[in-house]
Coordinates of C-alpha atoms in Angstrom, one line a residue:
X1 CA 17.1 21.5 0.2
X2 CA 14.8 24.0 -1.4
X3 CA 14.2 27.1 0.1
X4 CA 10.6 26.8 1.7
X5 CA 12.0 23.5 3.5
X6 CA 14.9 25.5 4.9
X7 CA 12.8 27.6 6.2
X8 CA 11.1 25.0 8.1
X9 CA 14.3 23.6 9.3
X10 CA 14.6 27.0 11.7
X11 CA 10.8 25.9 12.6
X12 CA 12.2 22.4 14.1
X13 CA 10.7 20.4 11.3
X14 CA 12.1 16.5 10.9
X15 CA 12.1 16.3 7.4
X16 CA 12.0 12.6 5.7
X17 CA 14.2 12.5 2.0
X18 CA 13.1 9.7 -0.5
X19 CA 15.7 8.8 -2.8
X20 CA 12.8 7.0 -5.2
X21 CA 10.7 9.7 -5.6
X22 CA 13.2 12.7 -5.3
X23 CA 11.5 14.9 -3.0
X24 CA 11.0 15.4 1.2
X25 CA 8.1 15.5 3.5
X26 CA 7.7 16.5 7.1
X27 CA 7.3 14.3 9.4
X28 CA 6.9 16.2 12.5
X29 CA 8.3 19.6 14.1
X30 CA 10.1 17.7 17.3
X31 CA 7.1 16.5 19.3
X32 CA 5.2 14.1 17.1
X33 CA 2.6 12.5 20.1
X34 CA 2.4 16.4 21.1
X35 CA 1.3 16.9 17.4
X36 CA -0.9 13.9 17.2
X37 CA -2.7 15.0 20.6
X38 CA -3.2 18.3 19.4
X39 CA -6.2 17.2 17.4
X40 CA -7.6 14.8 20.0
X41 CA -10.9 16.1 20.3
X42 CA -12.0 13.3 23.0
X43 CA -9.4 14.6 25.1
X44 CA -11.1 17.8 24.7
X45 CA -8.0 19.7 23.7
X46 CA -8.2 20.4 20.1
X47 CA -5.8 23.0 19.4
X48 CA -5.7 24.9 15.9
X49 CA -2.9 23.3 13.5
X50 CA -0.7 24.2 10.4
X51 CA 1.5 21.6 8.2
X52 CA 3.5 21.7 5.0
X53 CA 1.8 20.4 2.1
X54 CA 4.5 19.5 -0.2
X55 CA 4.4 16.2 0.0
X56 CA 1.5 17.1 -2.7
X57 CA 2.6 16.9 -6.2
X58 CA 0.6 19.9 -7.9
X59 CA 0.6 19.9 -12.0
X60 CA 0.0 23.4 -14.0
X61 CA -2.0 22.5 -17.2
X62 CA -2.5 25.2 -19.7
X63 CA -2.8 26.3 -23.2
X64 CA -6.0 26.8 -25.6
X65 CA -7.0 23.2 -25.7
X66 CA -6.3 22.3 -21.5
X67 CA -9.8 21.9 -20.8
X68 CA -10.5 20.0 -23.7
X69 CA -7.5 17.7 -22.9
X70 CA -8.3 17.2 -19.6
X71 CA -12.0 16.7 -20.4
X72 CA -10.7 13.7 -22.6
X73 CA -8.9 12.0 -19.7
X74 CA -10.5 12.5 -15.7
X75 CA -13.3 11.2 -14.6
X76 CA -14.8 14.9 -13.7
X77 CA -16.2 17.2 -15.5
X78 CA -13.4 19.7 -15.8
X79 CA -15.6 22.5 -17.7
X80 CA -17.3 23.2 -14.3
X81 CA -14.2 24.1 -13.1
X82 CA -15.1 28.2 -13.0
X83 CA -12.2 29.8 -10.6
X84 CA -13.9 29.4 -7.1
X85 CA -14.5 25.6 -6.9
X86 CA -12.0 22.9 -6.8
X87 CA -13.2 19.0 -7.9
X88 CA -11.7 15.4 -7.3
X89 CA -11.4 13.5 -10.6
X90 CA -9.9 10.2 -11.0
X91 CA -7.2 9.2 -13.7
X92 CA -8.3 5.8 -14.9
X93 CA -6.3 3.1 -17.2
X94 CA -9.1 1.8 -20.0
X95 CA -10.1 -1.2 -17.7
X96 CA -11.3 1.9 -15.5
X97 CA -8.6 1.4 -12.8
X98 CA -7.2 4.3 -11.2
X99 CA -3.8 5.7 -11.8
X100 CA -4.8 8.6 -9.9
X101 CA -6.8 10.9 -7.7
X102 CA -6.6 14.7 -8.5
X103 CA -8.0 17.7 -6.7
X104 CA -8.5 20.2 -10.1
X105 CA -9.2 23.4 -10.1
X106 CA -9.1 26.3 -12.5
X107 CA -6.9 29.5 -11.7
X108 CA -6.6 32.7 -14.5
X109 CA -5.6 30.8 -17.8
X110 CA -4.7 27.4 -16.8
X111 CA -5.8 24.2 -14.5
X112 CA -4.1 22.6 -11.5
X113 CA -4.2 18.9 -10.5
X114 CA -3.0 18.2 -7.1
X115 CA -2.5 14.6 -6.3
X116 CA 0.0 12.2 -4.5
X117 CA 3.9 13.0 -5.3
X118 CA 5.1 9.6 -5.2
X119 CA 3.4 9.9 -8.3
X120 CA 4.5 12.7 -10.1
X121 CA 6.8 11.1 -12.7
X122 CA 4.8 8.8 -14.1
X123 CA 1.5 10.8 -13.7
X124 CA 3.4 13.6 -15.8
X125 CA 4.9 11.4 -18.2
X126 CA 1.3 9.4 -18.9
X127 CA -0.4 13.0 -19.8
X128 CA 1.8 14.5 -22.0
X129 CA 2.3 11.0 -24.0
X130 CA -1.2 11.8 -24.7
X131 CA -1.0 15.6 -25.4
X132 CA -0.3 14.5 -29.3
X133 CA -1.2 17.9 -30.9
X134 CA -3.0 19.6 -28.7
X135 CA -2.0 22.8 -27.2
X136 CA -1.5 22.1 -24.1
X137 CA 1.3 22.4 -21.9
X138 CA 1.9 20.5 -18.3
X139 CA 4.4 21.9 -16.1
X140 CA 5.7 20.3 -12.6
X141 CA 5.0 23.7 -9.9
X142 CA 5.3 21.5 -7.0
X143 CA 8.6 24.0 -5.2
X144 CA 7.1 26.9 -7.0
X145 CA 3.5 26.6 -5.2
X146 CA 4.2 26.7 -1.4
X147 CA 1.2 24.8 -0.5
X148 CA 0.3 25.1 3.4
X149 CA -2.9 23.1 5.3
X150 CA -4.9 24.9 8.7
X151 CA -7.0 23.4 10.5
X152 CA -8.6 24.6 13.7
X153 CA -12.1 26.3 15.0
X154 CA -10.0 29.6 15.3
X155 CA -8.2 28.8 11.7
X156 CA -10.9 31.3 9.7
X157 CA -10.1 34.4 12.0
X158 CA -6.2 33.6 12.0
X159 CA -7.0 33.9 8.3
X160 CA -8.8 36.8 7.9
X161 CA -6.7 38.6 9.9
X162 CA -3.7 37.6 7.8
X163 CA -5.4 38.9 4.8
X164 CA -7.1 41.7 5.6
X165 CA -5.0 44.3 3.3
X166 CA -6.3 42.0 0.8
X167 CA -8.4 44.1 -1.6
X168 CA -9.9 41.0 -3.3
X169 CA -10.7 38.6 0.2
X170 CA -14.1 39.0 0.4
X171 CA -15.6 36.1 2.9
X172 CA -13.6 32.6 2.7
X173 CA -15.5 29.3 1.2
X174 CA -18.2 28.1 3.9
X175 CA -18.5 24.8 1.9
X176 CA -16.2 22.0 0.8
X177 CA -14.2 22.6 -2.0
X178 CA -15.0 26.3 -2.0
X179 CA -12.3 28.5 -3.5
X180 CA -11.4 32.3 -3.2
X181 CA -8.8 33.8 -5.4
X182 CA -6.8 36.7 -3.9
X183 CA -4.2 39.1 -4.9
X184 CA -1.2 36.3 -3.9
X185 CA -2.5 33.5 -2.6
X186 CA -5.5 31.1 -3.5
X187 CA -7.6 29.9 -0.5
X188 CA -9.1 26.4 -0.8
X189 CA -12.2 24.9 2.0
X190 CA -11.5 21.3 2.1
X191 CA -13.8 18.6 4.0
X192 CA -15.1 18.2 7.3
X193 CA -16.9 20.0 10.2
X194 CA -13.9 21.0 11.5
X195 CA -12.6 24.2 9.2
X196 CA -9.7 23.7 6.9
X197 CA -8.7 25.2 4.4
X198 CA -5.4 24.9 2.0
X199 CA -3.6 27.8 1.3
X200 CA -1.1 28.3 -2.4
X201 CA 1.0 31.2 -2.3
X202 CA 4.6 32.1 -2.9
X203 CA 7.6 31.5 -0.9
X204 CA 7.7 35.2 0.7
X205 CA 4.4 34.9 1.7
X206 CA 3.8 31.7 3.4
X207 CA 7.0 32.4 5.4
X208 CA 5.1 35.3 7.0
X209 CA 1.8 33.1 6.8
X210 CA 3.9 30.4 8.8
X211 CA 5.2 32.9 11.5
X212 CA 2.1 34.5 12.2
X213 CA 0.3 31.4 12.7
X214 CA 2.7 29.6 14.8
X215 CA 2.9 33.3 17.1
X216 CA -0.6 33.0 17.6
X217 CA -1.0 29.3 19.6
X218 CA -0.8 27.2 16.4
X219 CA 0.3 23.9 16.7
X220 CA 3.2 23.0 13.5
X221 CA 2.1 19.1 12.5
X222 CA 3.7 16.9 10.5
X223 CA 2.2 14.5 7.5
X224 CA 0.7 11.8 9.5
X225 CA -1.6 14.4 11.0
X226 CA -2.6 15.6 8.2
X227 CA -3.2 12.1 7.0
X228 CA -5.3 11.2 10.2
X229 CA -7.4 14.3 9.7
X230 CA -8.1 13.5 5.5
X231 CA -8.8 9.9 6.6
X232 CA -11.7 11.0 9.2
X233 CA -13.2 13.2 6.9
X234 CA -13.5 9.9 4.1
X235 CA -10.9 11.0 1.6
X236 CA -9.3 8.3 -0.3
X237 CA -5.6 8.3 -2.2
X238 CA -3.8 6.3 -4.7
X239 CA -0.3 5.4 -4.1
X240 CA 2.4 3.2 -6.1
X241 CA 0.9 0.6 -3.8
X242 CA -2.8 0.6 -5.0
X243 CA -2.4 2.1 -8.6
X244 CA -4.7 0.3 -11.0
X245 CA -6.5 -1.4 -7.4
X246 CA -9.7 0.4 -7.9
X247 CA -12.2 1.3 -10.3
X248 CA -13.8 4.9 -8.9
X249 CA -16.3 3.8 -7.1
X250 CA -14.4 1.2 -5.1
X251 CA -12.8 4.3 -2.7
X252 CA -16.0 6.3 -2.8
X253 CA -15.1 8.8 -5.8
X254 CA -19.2 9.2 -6.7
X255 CA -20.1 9.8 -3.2
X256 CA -17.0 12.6 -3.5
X257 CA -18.8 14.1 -6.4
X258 CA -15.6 13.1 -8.1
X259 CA -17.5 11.5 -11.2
X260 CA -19.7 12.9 -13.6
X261 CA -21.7 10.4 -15.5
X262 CA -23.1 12.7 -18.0
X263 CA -20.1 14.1 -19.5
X264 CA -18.9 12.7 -22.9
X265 CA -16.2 9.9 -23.3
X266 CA -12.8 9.7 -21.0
X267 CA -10.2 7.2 -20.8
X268 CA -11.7 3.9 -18.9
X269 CA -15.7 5.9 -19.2
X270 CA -17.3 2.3 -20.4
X271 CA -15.8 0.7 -17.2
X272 CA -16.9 3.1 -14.6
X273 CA -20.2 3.5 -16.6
X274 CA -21.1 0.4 -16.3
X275 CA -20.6 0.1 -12.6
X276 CA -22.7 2.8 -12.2
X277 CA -25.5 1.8 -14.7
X278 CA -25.4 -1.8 -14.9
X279 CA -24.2 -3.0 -11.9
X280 CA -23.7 -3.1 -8.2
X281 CA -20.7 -1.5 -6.0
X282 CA -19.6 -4.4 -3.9
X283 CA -17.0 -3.2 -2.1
X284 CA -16.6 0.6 -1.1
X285 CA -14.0 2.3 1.3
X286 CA -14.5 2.5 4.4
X287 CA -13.3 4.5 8.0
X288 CA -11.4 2.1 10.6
X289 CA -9.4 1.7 13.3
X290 CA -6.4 -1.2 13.9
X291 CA -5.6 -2.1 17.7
X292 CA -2.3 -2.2 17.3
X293 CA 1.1 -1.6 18.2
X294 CA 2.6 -2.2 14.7
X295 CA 2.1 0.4 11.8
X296 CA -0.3 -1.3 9.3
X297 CA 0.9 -0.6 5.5
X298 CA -0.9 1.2 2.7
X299 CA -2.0 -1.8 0.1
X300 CA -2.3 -4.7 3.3
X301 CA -4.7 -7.5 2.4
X302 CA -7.3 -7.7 4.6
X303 CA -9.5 -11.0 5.4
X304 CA -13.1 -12.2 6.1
X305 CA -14.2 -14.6 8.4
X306 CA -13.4 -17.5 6.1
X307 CA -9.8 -16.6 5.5
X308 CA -10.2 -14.9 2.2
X309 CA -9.5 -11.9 0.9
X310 CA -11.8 -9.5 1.6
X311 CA -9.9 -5.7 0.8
X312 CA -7.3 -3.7 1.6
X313 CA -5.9 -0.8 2.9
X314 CA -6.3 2.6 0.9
X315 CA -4.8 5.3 4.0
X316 CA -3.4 5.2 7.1
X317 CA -2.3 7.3 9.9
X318 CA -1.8 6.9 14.0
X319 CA -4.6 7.4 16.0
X320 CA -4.9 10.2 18.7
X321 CA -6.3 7.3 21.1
X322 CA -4.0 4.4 19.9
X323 CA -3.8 2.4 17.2
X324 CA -4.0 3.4 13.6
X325 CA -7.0 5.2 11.8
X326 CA -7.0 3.7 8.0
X327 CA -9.7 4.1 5.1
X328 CA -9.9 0.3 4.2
X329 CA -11.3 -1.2 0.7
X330 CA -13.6 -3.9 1.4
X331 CA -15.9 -6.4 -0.1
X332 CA -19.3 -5.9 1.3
X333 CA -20.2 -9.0 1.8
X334 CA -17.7 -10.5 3.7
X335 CA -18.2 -7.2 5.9
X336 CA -22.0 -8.4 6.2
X337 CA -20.7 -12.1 7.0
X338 CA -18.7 -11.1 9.9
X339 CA -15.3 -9.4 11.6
X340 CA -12.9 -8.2 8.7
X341 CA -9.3 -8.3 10.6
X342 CA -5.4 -7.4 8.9
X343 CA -2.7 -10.0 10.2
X344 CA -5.4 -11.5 12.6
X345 CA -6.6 -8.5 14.4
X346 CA -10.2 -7.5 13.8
X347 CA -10.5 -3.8 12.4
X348 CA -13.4 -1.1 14.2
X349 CA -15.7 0.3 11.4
X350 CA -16.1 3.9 12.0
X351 CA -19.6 5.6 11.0
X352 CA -18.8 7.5 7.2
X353 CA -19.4 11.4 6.9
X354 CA -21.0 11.0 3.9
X355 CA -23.5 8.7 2.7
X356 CA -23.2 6.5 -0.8
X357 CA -25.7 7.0 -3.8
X358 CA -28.5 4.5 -4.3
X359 CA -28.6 3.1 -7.6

């Protein structure tokens, strides 16, 4: 057990080891409906939250030619990438099917790509096969970087207050994807009304981070809440279960501002190009909730009215008020024809946070 998840241990975390994928995640700190209630803003009791985000892989890609490598590979246009913004960027096969979804940004000399860890090994393996002579160099920092999520109407001050020996904090990002650098820590604004924000700093300091937070009526969540919150806010993943499922625009990545169409050529460009220029999205992700007592899986088929397939499921998580909130792939037709349902039961379309681009 590494050090930053013993440290949670004395915090009552419940932490789930994969054998596959060689790494933990926390599913809850001993009171998982407690958790899940904690964020139940129809109950009118939404408390302030903090989890462990190492169930993240995060990728350190450096050397002369990084940007120019990258460049050559996401989706994204990587050279925007100045120090106080972060970007999705998909990783696409060249039929334009996604391998991955990244959140890049830039930090002093290098890049990071944050993305699911259940894909780490092949994700690392796939770039440097294509490093060839370039001078770049991708390292694994996924136990170096303690990454830590907040979330909460109260999470800013806690912040600030935290920081406030910090000669470098100056105001934290006000929009999405919004990043301040400071003298040992990085602060990223993610989605959504509600404020949250990612924090990357070192072991030493996120143990103080952790215990400051927790003293001050912060609720310790585990992964699924986490989930539940990205999933409400729109934001899609790619898991072994859906790699090479999607092009881009299939789970929303242009609406996410995760694709630049007038950047030069990437790795599966023509595909995703042509979707955008040439044809029509016909299916798109979209927010839901399942009725139902049994957890629904990421990659389910889902079907239309006639019995056919019709999509399937990108995210999910447990709902505050019952059931199971999941970002589901679907075609929009079948949507248009009638109920779309998983194993028989007829899923609740949520209104999006963001809208789509006209063509």
């Amino acid at each position: 057990m590494n050090p930053w998840h013993a440290f949670l241990t004395t915090q009552t975390a419940h932490i789930i080891e994969s054998n596959a994928t060689q790494f933990a995640h926390i599913e809850h700190f001993g009171k998982p409906l407690d958790e899940l209630q904690a964020i139940n803003a129809h109950a009118g009791n939404t408390q302030d939250i903090i989890t462990d985000l190492s169930h993240l892989a995060l990728l350190e890609v450096s050397g002369d030619d990084a940007k120019t490598f990258l460049q050559g590979q996401v989706t994204n246009d990587v050279m925007q990438l100045t120090g106080n913004n972060s970007q999705f960027a998909g990783y696409c096969t060249p039929k334009g099917r996604l391998l991955a979804l990244f959140q890049a940004f830039a930090h002093k000399d290098h890049l990071h790509l944050q993305f699911n860890r259940t894909l780490l090994e092949s994700i690392a393996k796939r770039l440097k096969m294509y490093v060839m002579r370039s001078k770049v160099m991708i390292k694994d920092v996924s136990d170096e970087i303690i990454r830590i999520g907040v979330a909460g109407t109260g999470v800013e001050a806690k912040l600030n207050a935290f920081f406030a020996q910090d000669p470098q904090l100056t105001i934290l990002p006000q929009q999405a994807n919004g990043l301040i650098d400071l003298s040992n820590a990085v602060i990223l604004r993610l989605a959504g009304e509600l404020p949250r924000y990612e924090v990357f700093t070192s072991l030493e300091q996120a143990t103080a981070l952790w215990s400051a937070f927790t003293n001050q009526a912060t609720v310790a969540v585990g992964k699924p809440v986490w989930d539940y919150l990205e999933i409400n806010v729109g934001i899609p993943d790619v898991t072994p279960a859906t790699q090479e499922a999607f092009v881009p625009q299939m789970i929303n990545l242009d609406a996410l501002n995760g694709i630049n169409f007038k950047k030069g050529c990437y790795t599966g460009q023509e595909i995703v190009a042509r979707t955008h220029y040439l044809g029509k999205v016909k299916r798109r992700t979209l927010i839901a909730n399942i009725n139902s007592t049994v957890a629904p899986q990421v990659g389910d088929v889902l079907t239309g009215t006639d019995g056919a397939e019709a999509g399937q499921l990108v995210r999910v998580a447990a709902a505050p008020r019952g059931g199971f909130d999941v970002l589901a792939e679907v075609r929009l037709d079948s949507k248009d024809l009638g109920e779309i349902k998983w194993q028989g039961v007829a899923i609740d379309f949520k209104e999006m946070p963001y809208i789509f681009p006209e063509k």
